[in-house]
């Protein structure tokens, strides 16, 4: 019976250990699929799902570690790569920034200069 891997245990391992474990899991998955085709013991076939999920867990931890290292590299830089930026919501990403909201077109500036808003003083009689 293949044991379900715990992510907190995987995080303590080095990248080399994770890659070796990933290759072992892939080999085990291959063997289980061969057993499935040949019609071997069905008890082992239940392990296919567990092995597939373990492979996904290992790959996820590898990617997380890579991103953490990249975040350290880009920590003091001016720009972040897009995949490391905060995602936010789609609507929030499409809103104009404050400086974009305050800018005006050249035509608008000319119009305001040539036709300023008139201020009228009312006389009280």
Coordinates of C-alpha atoms in Angstrom, one line a residue:
X1 CA 0.0 0.0 0.0
X2 CA 1.4 3.4 -1.0
X3 CA 1.2 6.0 1.6
X4 CA -0.2 9.5 1.0
X5 CA 2.7 12.0 1.2
X6 CA 2.4 14.9 3.6
X7 CA 3.3 18.3 2.1
X8 CA 5.0 19.5 5.3
X9 CA 7.4 16.5 5.1
X10 CA 8.1 17.3 1.5
X11 CA 9.0 20.9 2.2
X12 CA 11.8 19.8 4.5
X13 CA 13.5 17.9 1.7
X14 CA 16.0 19.3 -0.8
X15 CA 15.3 19.7 -4.5
X16 CA 17.5 16.7 -5.4
X17 CA 15.6 14.5 -3.0
X18 CA 12.2 15.7 -4.4
X19 CA 13.3 15.0 -8.0
X20 CA 14.5 11.6 -7.1
X21 CA 11.3 10.8 -5.2
X22 CA 9.3 12.2 -8.3
X23 CA 11.1 9.8 -10.6
X24 CA 10.4 6.9 -8.2
X25 CA 6.7 7.7 -8.1
X26 CA 6.6 8.0 -11.9
X27 CA 8.2 4.6 -12.2
X28 CA 5.8 3.1 -9.7
X29 CA 2.9 4.6 -11.6
X30 CA 4.2 3.0 -14.8
X31 CA 4.4 -0.4 -13.1
X32 CA 0.9 -0.1 -11.7
X33 CA -0.4 0.8 -15.2
X34 CA 1.3 -2.3 -16.6
X35 CA -0.3 -4.4 -13.9
X36 CA -3.7 -2.9 -14.8
X37 CA -3.2 -3.9 -18.5
X38 CA -2.0 -7.4 -17.7
X39 CA -4.9 -8.0 -15.4
X40 CA -2.9 -8.4 -12.2
X41 CA -4.1 -8.1 -8.6
X42 CA -6.8 -5.5 -8.4
X43 CA -5.8 -4.5 -4.8
X44 CA -2.7 -2.8 -6.2
X45 CA -4.7 -0.9 -8.8
X46 CA -6.3 1.2 -6.1
X47 CA -2.9 2.7 -5.6
X48 CA -2.9 4.4 -9.0
X49 CA -4.9 7.3 -7.7
X50 CA -2.7 7.7 -4.6
X51 CA 0.5 7.7 -6.7
X52 CA -0.9 10.2 -9.1
X53 CA -1.8 12.6 -6.3
X54 CA 1.6 12.1 -4.7
X55 CA 3.2 13.1 -8.0
X56 CA 1.1 16.2 -8.1
X57 CA 2.1 17.1 -4.5
X58 CA 5.8 16.7 -5.2
X59 CA 5.5 18.9 -8.4
X60 CA 3.6 21.5 -6.4
X61 CA 6.2 21.7 -3.7
X62 CA 9.0 21.9 -6.3
X63 CA 7.3 24.9 -8.0
X64 CA 6.6 26.6 -4.6
X65 CA 10.3 26.3 -3.7
X66 CA 11.3 27.8 -7.1
X67 CA 8.9 30.7 -6.6
X68 CA 10.2 31.4 -3.1
X69 CA 13.8 31.5 -4.4
X70 CA 12.7 33.9 -7.2
X71 CA 10.9 36.1 -4.8
X72 CA 14.1 36.5 -2.8
X73 CA 16.0 37.4 -5.9
X74 CA 13.4 40.0 -7.0
X75 CA 12.8 41.3 -3.5
X76 CA 14.7 44.6 -3.8
X77 CA 14.2 45.1 -7.6
X78 CA 12.0 47.7 -9.1
X79 CA 9.9 45.3 -11.1
X80 CA 8.5 41.8 -10.4
X81 CA 7.8 39.2 -13.1
X82 CA 4.1 39.0 -13.9
X83 CA 3.7 35.5 -12.4
X84 CA 5.1 36.7 -9.1
X85 CA 2.8 39.7 -8.8
X86 CA -0.3 39.8 -6.8
X87 CA -3.1 38.6 -8.9
X88 CA -6.1 40.5 -7.4
X89 CA -9.4 40.4 -9.3
X90 CA -9.9 40.9 -13.0
X91 CA -11.9 44.1 -12.4
X92 CA -9.3 45.5 -10.1
X93 CA -6.5 44.9 -12.6
X94 CA -8.5 46.8 -15.3
X95 CA -9.2 49.9 -13.3
X96 CA -7.1 53.0 -14.1
X97 CA -4.4 54.0 -11.8
X98 CA -4.7 57.4 -10.0
X99 CA -2.3 59.2 -12.2
X100 CA -4.1 57.9 -15.3
X101 CA -7.4 59.2 -14.0
X102 CA -6.0 62.7 -13.4
X103 CA -4.4 63.0 -16.9
X104 CA -6.3 64.9 -19.6
X105 CA -6.1 64.9 -23.4
X106 CA -4.4 67.7 -25.2
X107 CA -7.7 68.7 -26.8
X108 CA -9.4 68.9 -23.4
X109 CA -6.6 71.1 -22.0
X110 CA -6.9 73.5 -25.0
X111 CA -10.6 73.7 -24.6
X112 CA -10.3 74.5 -20.9
X113 CA -7.7 77.1 -21.6
X114 CA -9.6 78.8 -24.4
X115 CA -13.1 78.5 -22.7
X116 CA -12.6 78.8 -19.0
X117 CA -15.6 78.2 -16.7
X118 CA -17.2 81.5 -16.1
X119 CA -17.8 82.7 -12.6
X120 CA -20.8 85.1 -12.2
X121 CA -21.4 87.3 -9.3
X122 CA -25.0 88.0 -8.4
X123 CA -25.9 91.4 -7.1
X124 CA -28.3 91.6 -4.2
X125 CA -30.7 94.5 -4.5

